[in-house]
Coordinates of C-alpha atoms in Angstrom, one line a residue:
M1 CA 158.0 123.8 29.1
E2 CA 156.3 126.4 31.0
A3 CA 153.0 126.0 29.6
M4 CA 153.5 122.1 30.0
L5 CA 154.2 122.4 34.0
H6 CA 151.2 124.7 34.3
A7 CA 149.2 122.2 32.7
K8 CA 150.5 119.5 34.8
K9 CA 150.1 121.6 37.9
K10 CA 146.2 122.4 37.0
E11 CA 145.4 118.8 36.3
A12 CA 147.1 117.8 39.8
D13 CA 144.9 120.1 41.6
L14 CA 141.7 118.8 40.0
A15 CA 143.0 115.3 40.9
D16 CA 143.7 116.4 44.7
Q17 CA 140.2 117.9 44.8
E18 CA 138.3 114.8 43.6
T19 CA 140.4 112.8 46.3
D20 CA 139.5 115.5 48.8
E21 CA 135.7 115.1 48.1
R22 CA 135.4 111.5 47.8
V23 CA 137.2 111.3 51.2
R24 CA 134.9 113.6 53.1
A25 CA 131.9 112.0 51.4
E26 CA 132.9 108.9 53.2
G27 CA 132.9 110.4 56.5
L28 CA 136.8 110.5 56.8
K29 CA 139.0 113.3 58.0
L30 CA 142.4 114.1 56.2
R31 CA 145.5 113.8 58.2
A32 CA 143.7 112.0 61.0
Q33 CA 141.9 108.8 59.6
Y34 CA 143.1 109.2 56.0
P35 CA 146.8 108.9 55.0
I36 CA 148.3 111.5 52.9
G37 CA 150.7 110.4 50.3
D38 CA 152.7 112.1 47.6
G39 CA 150.4 114.9 45.5
E40 CA 149.4 114.1 42.0
F41 CA 151.7 116.6 40.6
T42 CA 154.9 114.7 41.8
R43 CA 153.4 111.5 40.2
L44 CA 152.8 113.4 36.9
L45 CA 156.1 114.7 37.0
D46 CA 157.7 111.4 37.4
V47 CA 155.6 110.1 34.3
E48 CA 157.3 112.9 32.3
G49 CA 160.7 112.4 33.9
D50 CA 162.4 112.4 30.3
K51 CA 161.0 116.0 29.4
V52 CA 162.0 116.9 32.6
A53 CA 165.3 115.6 32.6
E54 CA 166.0 117.4 28.8
K55 CA 165.1 120.9 30.2
R56 CA 167.3 120.2 33.0
L57 CA 164.8 120.8 35.8
I58 CA 165.3 119.4 39.3
L59 CA 162.6 117.3 41.0
P60 CA 162.0 117.6 44.7
S61 CA 162.1 114.2 45.4
D62 CA 165.5 113.4 43.7
V63 CA 167.3 116.2 46.1
M64 CA 166.5 113.9 49.1
R65 CA 166.9 110.6 47.3
D66 CA 170.4 110.0 48.8
E67 CA 169.6 110.9 52.3
L68 CA 166.6 108.7 52.3
E69 CA 168.7 105.8 51.0
K70 CA 171.3 106.4 54.1
I71 CA 168.0 106.6 56.5
E72 CA 166.9 102.8 55.1
I73 CA 170.5 101.6 55.3
S74 CA 170.9 102.6 58.8
Q75 CA 167.3 101.0 59.6
G76 CA 168.5 98.0 57.9
V77 CA 165.9 98.3 55.5
L78 CA 168.5 98.4 52.7
W79 CA 171.7 96.5 52.1
K80 CA 174.6 98.8 52.0
H81 CA 176.6 96.5 49.7
A82 CA 175.1 93.9 47.1
D83 CA 175.0 90.2 48.1
C84 CA 177.5 88.4 45.5
L85 CA 177.1 85.2 47.1
Q86 CA 173.1 85.5 46.9
R87 CA 173.8 86.2 43.0
A88 CA 176.3 83.6 42.5
R89 CA 173.9 80.8 44.1
P90 CA 172.3 78.4 41.6
S91 CA 168.5 78.2 41.5
E92 CA 168.6 74.4 42.4
P93 CA 170.8 72.4 44.2
T94 CA 173.7 70.7 42.4
Y95 CA 174.9 68.2 44.9
L96 CA 172.4 65.6 43.4
K97 CA 173.4 65.9 40.0
P98 CA 175.8 63.0 38.7
T99 CA 179.4 63.6 37.9
G100 CA 181.0 62.7 34.7
S101 CA 182.6 59.5 36.2
I102 CA 179.4 58.5 37.5
L103 CA 177.7 58.9 33.9
I104 CA 180.7 56.8 32.5
R105 CA 180.1 53.9 35.0
M106 CA 176.4 54.0 34.0
Q107 CA 176.8 53.6 30.5
A108 CA 179.3 50.9 31.0
R109 CA 177.3 48.9 33.4
N110 CA 174.1 49.7 31.2
I111 CA 172.3 51.2 34.1
R112 CA 169.2 52.6 33.2
K113 CA 166.4 54.6 34.8
T114 CA 163.3 52.2 35.7
L115 CA 160.8 54.6 36.8
T116 CA 159.2 57.0 34.5
A117 CA 158.1 60.4 35.2
E118 CA 154.5 59.3 35.5
R119 CA 155.5 56.4 37.7
R120 CA 157.2 58.7 40.2
E121 CA 154.4 61.0 40.2
T122 CA 152.1 58.0 41.2
L123 CA 154.6 57.0 43.9
A124 CA 154.7 60.6 45.5
A125 CA 151.0 60.6 45.4
N126 CA 151.0 57.5 47.4
V127 CA 153.6 58.6 50.0
Q128 CA 151.6 61.7 50.5
E129 CA 148.2 59.8 51.1
R130 CA 150.0 57.2 53.4
E131 CA 151.3 60.5 55.3
R132 CA 147.9 61.8 55.4
Q133 CA 146.3 58.9 56.9
R134 CA 148.9 58.1 59.6
V135 CA 147.9 58.6 63.1
K136 CA 149.2 61.9 64.4
I137 CA 151.6 60.7 67.4
K138 CA 153.0 63.3 69.5
P139 CA 156.6 63.4 69.4
T140 CA 158.4 62.1 72.0
M141 CA 162.2 61.7 73.5
R142 CA 164.1 58.9 74.3
P143 CA 164.0 57.8 78.0
E144 CA 167.9 58.9 78.7
D145 CA 167.0 62.3 76.7
L146 CA 163.8 62.8 78.6
K147 CA 165.6 62.3 81.8
A148 CA 168.5 64.5 81.0
N149 CA 166.2 67.2 80.0
Q150 CA 164.3 66.8 83.1
D151 CA 167.6 66.9 85.3
I152 CA 168.4 70.3 83.4
L153 CA 164.9 71.5 84.2
R154 CA 165.3 70.8 88.0
R155 CA 168.7 72.3 88.3
M156 CA 167.1 75.6 86.6
N157 CA 164.2 75.8 89.1
K158 CA 166.3 75.0 92.1
R159 CA 166.8 78.0 94.3
I160 CA 170.3 79.2 94.5
S161 CA 171.6 79.2 98.0
F162 CA 174.3 81.7 98.7
L163 CA 176.2 82.0 101.7
Q164 CA 174.1 83.7 104.6
N165 CA 175.0 86.2 107.1
P166 CA 175.3 83.8 110.3
R167 CA 173.7 86.6 112.0
Y168 CA 170.5 85.8 110.4
K169 CA 170.9 82.0 109.9
K170 CA 168.7 79.6 111.7
A171 CA 170.7 77.9 114.6
D172 CA 170.6 73.9 114.7
G173 CA 168.0 74.2 117.3
Q174 CA 165.3 76.1 115.4
G175 CA 163.2 78.1 117.6
R176 CA 165.8 78.5 120.6
C177 CA 166.3 81.8 122.1
P178 CA 169.9 83.2 121.3
F179 CA 169.9 84.5 124.9
T180 CA 170.3 82.5 128.5
V181 CA 167.6 84.0 130.6
L182 CA 168.5 83.9 134.3
P183 CA 165.9 83.4 135.9
N184 CA 163.7 81.7 133.6
V185 CA 160.6 82.2 135.4
V186 CA 160.3 85.8 137.6
T187 CA 158.3 84.7 140.9
F188 CA 157.5 87.4 143.4
R189 CA 156.6 86.2 146.9
S190 CA 156.1 87.3 150.5
F191 CA 154.6 90.5 149.1
E192 CA 152.4 93.1 150.8
I193 CA 149.9 95.6 149.3
G194 CA 151.6 98.9 148.8
G195 CA 155.2 97.6 148.6
V196 CA 157.7 98.0 145.8
Y197 CA 159.6 94.6 144.8
S198 CA 162.2 94.0 142.1
I199 CA 164.1 91.0 140.7
P200 CA 167.1 91.5 138.5
V201 CA 166.7 89.4 135.2
K202 CA 170.0 88.4 133.1
F203 CA 170.2 87.9 129.5
I204 CA 173.5 86.2 128.5
N205 CA 174.4 85.9 124.5
T206 CA 175.6 82.3 123.9
S207 CA 175.4 82.7 120.4
A208 CA 178.6 83.0 118.0
V209 CA 177.3 86.6 116.7
G210 CA 176.1 89.8 118.5
R211 CA 172.3 90.0 118.9
R212 CA 170.1 92.5 119.2
L213 CA 168.0 92.5 122.5
R214 CA 164.3 94.1 123.2
V215 CA 162.1 93.2 126.0
M216 CA 158.4 94.5 125.8
P217 CA 156.7 95.0 129.3
S218 CA 153.6 93.4 130.3
S219 CA 150.0 94.6 129.7
M220 CA 149.1 94.4 133.3
P221 CA 149.9 97.8 135.4
H222 CA 151.6 95.8 138.3
F223 CA 154.6 94.7 136.6
T224 CA 157.1 97.2 134.9
I225 CA 160.6 96.9 133.6
T226 CA 163.7 99.1 133.6
P227 CA 165.8 99.9 130.4
I228 CA 168.3 97.3 129.4
T229 CA 172.0 97.7 130.8
L230 CA 174.9 96.1 129.7
L231 CA 177.1 94.4 132.6
R232 CA 180.9 94.5 132.2
Q233 CA 183.3 92.9 134.9
L234 CA 186.4 95.2 135.5
N235 CA 188.7 93.7 138.0
T236 CA 186.3 92.9 141.0
N237 CA 183.9 96.0 140.3
T238 CA 180.9 95.8 138.0
N239 CA 180.0 98.6 135.9
T240 CA 176.8 99.1 133.9
Q241 CA 176.2 101.1 130.7
S242 CA 173.0 101.6 128.7
C243 CA 172.6 99.0 126.0
E244 CA 171.0 100.3 122.7
G245 CA 173.0 98.3 120.0
V246 CA 174.0 94.8 119.8
V247 CA 175.1 92.3 122.7
A248 CA 178.2 90.8 121.9
P249 CA 178.8 87.0 122.3
G250 CA 179.5 86.3 126.0
L251 CA 178.3 89.5 127.5
T252 CA 175.5 90.0 129.8
A253 CA 172.6 92.3 129.5
Q254 CA 170.2 93.0 132.4
I255 CA 166.8 94.5 133.5
E256 CA 164.8 94.6 136.5
V257 CA 161.3 93.6 136.8
R258 CA 159.3 95.6 139.4
F259 CA 156.0 94.6 140.9
C260 CA 153.7 96.8 142.6
P261 CA 150.6 94.8 144.2
T262 CA 147.4 96.4 144.7
S263 CA 145.9 93.1 145.8
I264 CA 147.4 89.8 147.3
R265 CA 146.0 87.6 144.8
D266 CA 148.0 85.3 142.5
I267 CA 149.1 87.0 139.2
D268 CA 150.4 85.3 136.1
D269 CA 151.9 87.5 133.1
Q270 CA 154.4 87.3 130.8
L271 CA 157.0 89.8 129.2
T272 CA 158.1 89.3 125.2
I273 CA 161.7 89.0 124.3
H274 CA 162.5 90.3 120.8
T275 CA 165.7 88.8 118.8
E276 CA 166.4 88.1 115.3
E277 CA 165.2 84.6 116.0
G278 CA 161.9 85.4 116.9
E279 CA 159.7 86.6 119.9
F280 CA 160.1 84.3 123.2
P281 CA 158.2 84.8 126.3
L282 CA 159.5 85.3 129.9
V283 CA 156.9 84.2 132.5
V284 CA 156.1 86.6 135.5
R285 CA 154.5 85.4 138.5
A286 CA 153.4 86.9 141.9
R287 CA 152.7 84.2 144.4
R288 CA 152.2 84.1 148.2
H289 CA 151.8 81.4 150.9
L290 CA 148.3 80.6 151.2
P291 CA 146.8 81.3 154.7
L292 CA 145.4 78.0 156.6
L293 CA 143.4 78.6 159.5
R294 CA 142.6 76.1 162.3
F295 CA 140.2 76.6 165.0
A296 CA 139.9 75.7 168.7
A297 CA 137.2 76.2 171.1
A298 CA 138.0 77.6 174.6
A299 CA 136.1 77.9 177.7
A300 CA 133.7 81.0 177.8
D301 CA 133.1 83.3 180.5
A302 CA 129.7 83.3 181.9
A303 CA 127.8 86.8 181.8
A304 CA 126.3 88.1 185.1
A305 CA 123.3 89.3 183.7
G306 CA 121.0 86.9 185.4
G307 CA 123.4 84.1 185.4
G308 CA 124.2 81.3 182.5
T309 CA 126.1 78.3 181.8
S310 CA 129.2 78.4 179.5
A311 CA 130.2 75.5 177.0
R312 CA 133.6 74.1 177.3
G313 CA 135.7 73.5 174.1
G314 CA 138.0 70.8 173.3
S315 CA 141.6 71.9 172.5
E316 CA 142.0 70.2 169.4
W317 CA 142.4 72.1 166.1
N318 CA 139.9 71.7 163.3
G319 CA 139.5 73.1 159.9
S320 CA 136.1 74.3 160.7
G321 CA 135.0 76.1 163.7
L322 CA 132.2 75.7 166.1
I323 CA 130.8 77.9 168.7
D324 CA 128.6 76.1 171.2
C325 CA 127.0 78.5 173.7
G326 CA 125.5 75.9 175.6
N327 CA 122.3 76.1 177.3
T328 CA 121.0 79.3 178.9
L329 CA 117.9 80.9 180.2
A330 CA 115.8 83.1 177.9
G331 CA 116.8 86.9 178.4
T332 CA 120.3 86.1 179.6
T333 CA 123.7 87.0 177.9
I334 CA 126.5 84.5 177.4
N335 CA 129.8 85.3 176.2
H336 CA 132.1 82.4 174.1
T337 CA 135.4 82.6 172.5
L338 CA 137.0 80.7 169.7
T339 CA 140.5 80.7 168.8
C340 CA 141.7 81.0 165.2
R341 CA 145.3 80.1 164.4
N342 CA 147.1 80.8 161.2
S343 CA 149.7 77.8 160.0
G344 CA 150.0 79.5 156.5
G345 CA 151.1 82.9 155.0
T346 CA 150.1 86.1 156.3
A347 CA 146.7 87.3 155.3
D348 CA 143.4 89.6 156.3
F349 CA 140.3 88.0 157.1
C350 CA 136.8 89.3 157.5
L351 CA 133.6 87.8 158.7
K352 CA 130.7 87.2 156.5
M353 CA 127.1 85.9 156.8
A354 CA 126.0 82.9 154.7
H355 CA 123.7 85.2 152.6
E356 CA 126.6 87.5 151.8
I357 CA 128.5 84.3 150.2
G358 CA 127.9 83.8 146.5
Q359 CA 126.8 80.3 145.3
G360 CA 129.5 79.0 143.2
D361 CA 130.4 82.9 142.5
E362 CA 134.1 83.3 143.6
E363 CA 134.1 87.0 143.0
N364 CA 131.5 87.5 146.1
D365 CA 134.0 85.3 148.4
D366 CA 136.6 88.0 148.2
M367 CA 136.9 91.1 150.6
D368 CA 134.9 93.8 148.9
E369 CA 135.9 97.5 149.5
E370 CA 133.0 98.3 151.8
A371 CA 134.0 95.3 154.3
E372 CA 137.6 97.3 154.2
G373 CA 136.2 100.4 155.2
E374 CA 134.3 99.2 158.1
D375 CA 135.9 99.6 161.6
A376 CA 137.4 96.2 163.0
A377 CA 136.1 96.4 166.3
T378 CA 132.6 96.7 165.0
P379 CA 130.8 93.6 165.7
L380 CA 129.0 91.5 163.2
E381 CA 125.3 90.7 164.2
V382 CA 123.9 87.1 163.2
G383 CA 120.8 86.9 164.4
A384 CA 120.9 86.7 168.3
F385 CA 124.7 86.2 168.2
S386 CA 127.3 89.3 167.8
V387 CA 130.9 88.4 166.9
T388 CA 133.9 90.5 167.1
P389 CA 136.3 91.5 165.7
R390 CA 134.9 91.7 162.0
R391 CA 138.0 92.3 160.3
F392 CA 141.7 91.2 161.7
S393 CA 144.9 90.2 160.2
V394 CA 146.8 87.2 161.3
K395 CA 150.5 86.4 160.4
R396 CA 152.2 82.9 160.4
D397 CA 152.0 80.9 163.4
E398 CA 150.0 83.4 165.1
Q399 CA 146.4 83.2 166.6
V400 CA 143.6 85.7 167.2
T401 CA 140.2 85.1 169.4
L402 CA 136.7 85.5 168.1
H403 CA 134.5 86.8 170.8
T404 CA 130.9 85.7 170.5
T405 CA 127.9 87.3 172.6
F406 CA 124.6 85.5 172.6
R407 CA 121.4 86.9 174.0
G408 CA 118.4 84.9 173.2
T409 CA 114.9 86.2 174.0
E410 CA 112.5 83.4 172.9
V411 CA 112.9 79.7 174.2
G412 CA 114.3 77.3 171.8
P413 CA 117.5 76.5 169.9
Y414 CA 119.3 79.0 168.0
E415 CA 121.7 78.0 164.9
E416 CA 123.5 80.4 162.6
V417 CA 126.2 79.7 160.0
L418 CA 129.3 82.3 159.7
Y419 CA 132.1 82.3 157.3
V420 CA 135.7 83.6 157.7
V421 CA 136.9 84.8 154.3
S422 CA 140.4 85.5 153.6
D423 CA 141.7 88.4 151.0
D424 CA 142.8 85.4 148.6
G425 CA 139.5 84.2 148.2
Q426 CA 139.4 81.3 150.7
R427 CA 136.8 80.7 153.4
W428 CA 136.3 78.5 156.3
Q429 CA 132.8 78.0 157.8
I430 CA 132.0 78.6 161.6
D431 CA 128.7 77.2 162.9
I432 CA 127.1 78.8 166.2
R433 CA 124.5 77.4 168.1
A434 CA 122.7 78.0 171.4
L435 CA 119.5 76.7 173.5
T436 CA 117.5 78.9 175.6
E437 CA 115.2 77.3 178.2
A438 CA 112.7 78.9 180.7
M439 CA 112.4 78.6 184.5
R440 CA 109.6 76.2 185.7
V441 CA 108.3 76.5 189.5
E442 CA 106.1 73.9 190.9
L443 CA 104.4 74.3 194.4
T444 CA 104.7 70.8 195.9
H445 CA 104.2 71.6 200.0
M446 CA 102.4 74.3 201.5
A447 CA 102.4 74.6 205.5
E448 CA 104.0 71.2 205.6
K449 CA 101.2 69.7 203.6
P450 CA 101.8 68.0 200.1
C451 CA 99.9 69.7 197.4
L452 CA 98.8 68.6 194.0
A453 CA 99.8 70.2 190.8
S454 CA 96.1 70.1 189.7
S455 CA 95.0 72.3 192.5
F456 CA 97.1 75.3 191.3
A457 CA 96.9 76.8 187.9
S458 CA 100.5 76.4 186.6
H459 CA 102.1 79.7 185.2
W460 CA 105.4 80.0 182.8
R461 CA 107.3 82.9 183.3
T462 CA 110.5 84.1 182.0
L463 CA 112.8 86.3 183.8
E464 CA 111.8 89.2 181.5
E465 CA 108.2 88.7 182.7
E466 CA 109.3 88.8 186.2
E467 CA 111.0 92.1 185.8
A468 CA 107.9 93.3 184.1
L469 CA 105.8 92.5 187.3
P470 CA 104.8 95.6 189.5
D471 CA 106.9 95.8 192.7
A472 CA 104.6 94.2 195.7

């Protein structure tokens, strides 16, 4: 027996060596690309099973056979118990076989089969051919079944709506702010540059649940807000506390909107109110009563330098001013006044010449920083005219007087245009005009005798020329 085992072992080694060489010749790798099964020695011993059993030897595969069978049963590969029902089941169905009573009736009534086996095969072939030639129609359901299935699909695809927390449930008026804002528009009026003004804004929770409140400040530096506080009514006293959580239904939260104006222009901006319902704007405005100037000319005082005439103005108030210095001799000085009355809001004004006003450019119509830095008493020189004050401020129902000085050195008409510009960009036009004349002397009699003008050379002189002549 030992010799037989050695012989089988040698034969198995040679077979394994041939398999290894064949696999390597094909370019495969053992254990990676080629599965390794049982060795040849095991297969040879299985062939010689009778001899092995006769000598009472134990094969390694028989030792693990019971354990391997348990593993296959646990994995569902093998049945733990034999299927007796499957064994008892006949190979062919028996429910179509005739019973004994049916056979007796068939004999008594002489019922015989009319179709032979060949005829049955022919009919079966015809049926198959008709089935093959029949047009394939997509199977459809009956209308009532189709509707029932569609209802099922619709219910399956329908989104299930559970009860929602009322805090996050949209109100009937979707898009409405859950807070009542008082006032709903914050407007600052009658403000002055450099002051600080504040307006309280209340937020009343009118919903049925507590709401969170957050107010975002403005993007402009003019408007600021204070932290949100919660108002509580205790008897007759009103106490406030910091509001960092939820505003309960019916309670009131408050902030203060502060305004620090750097100019008296109209400003429009908005704050943003954040709630669970969304974002809502709170409009903030700065408005002033616009100034409204009216002009009325007054009698001017005649200047003493060489004499002169002064124009008289009417007492009617007009929207545009007129300074008419009248007629005067060349080289003389004349003064005239124009009264400006403000029937609107308080404002600052300055005088500008025509070339300083932009054509359709509103930015050039405002009071610039250079004009604000000049002395108000410095006169504005417009051609031969000098107007003062250059800058002035007029309150409501007050008036200011513009003093105009004219000195013309040449004979002829003088016309200039002047503008009064307010700090909010409005402007009013003032027309200034004057006429200078020369003194003409004609000799008509000499020694009580008439003289003809053609006998003497006429000479036109002004007062300045007279002053330039040497003393006699």
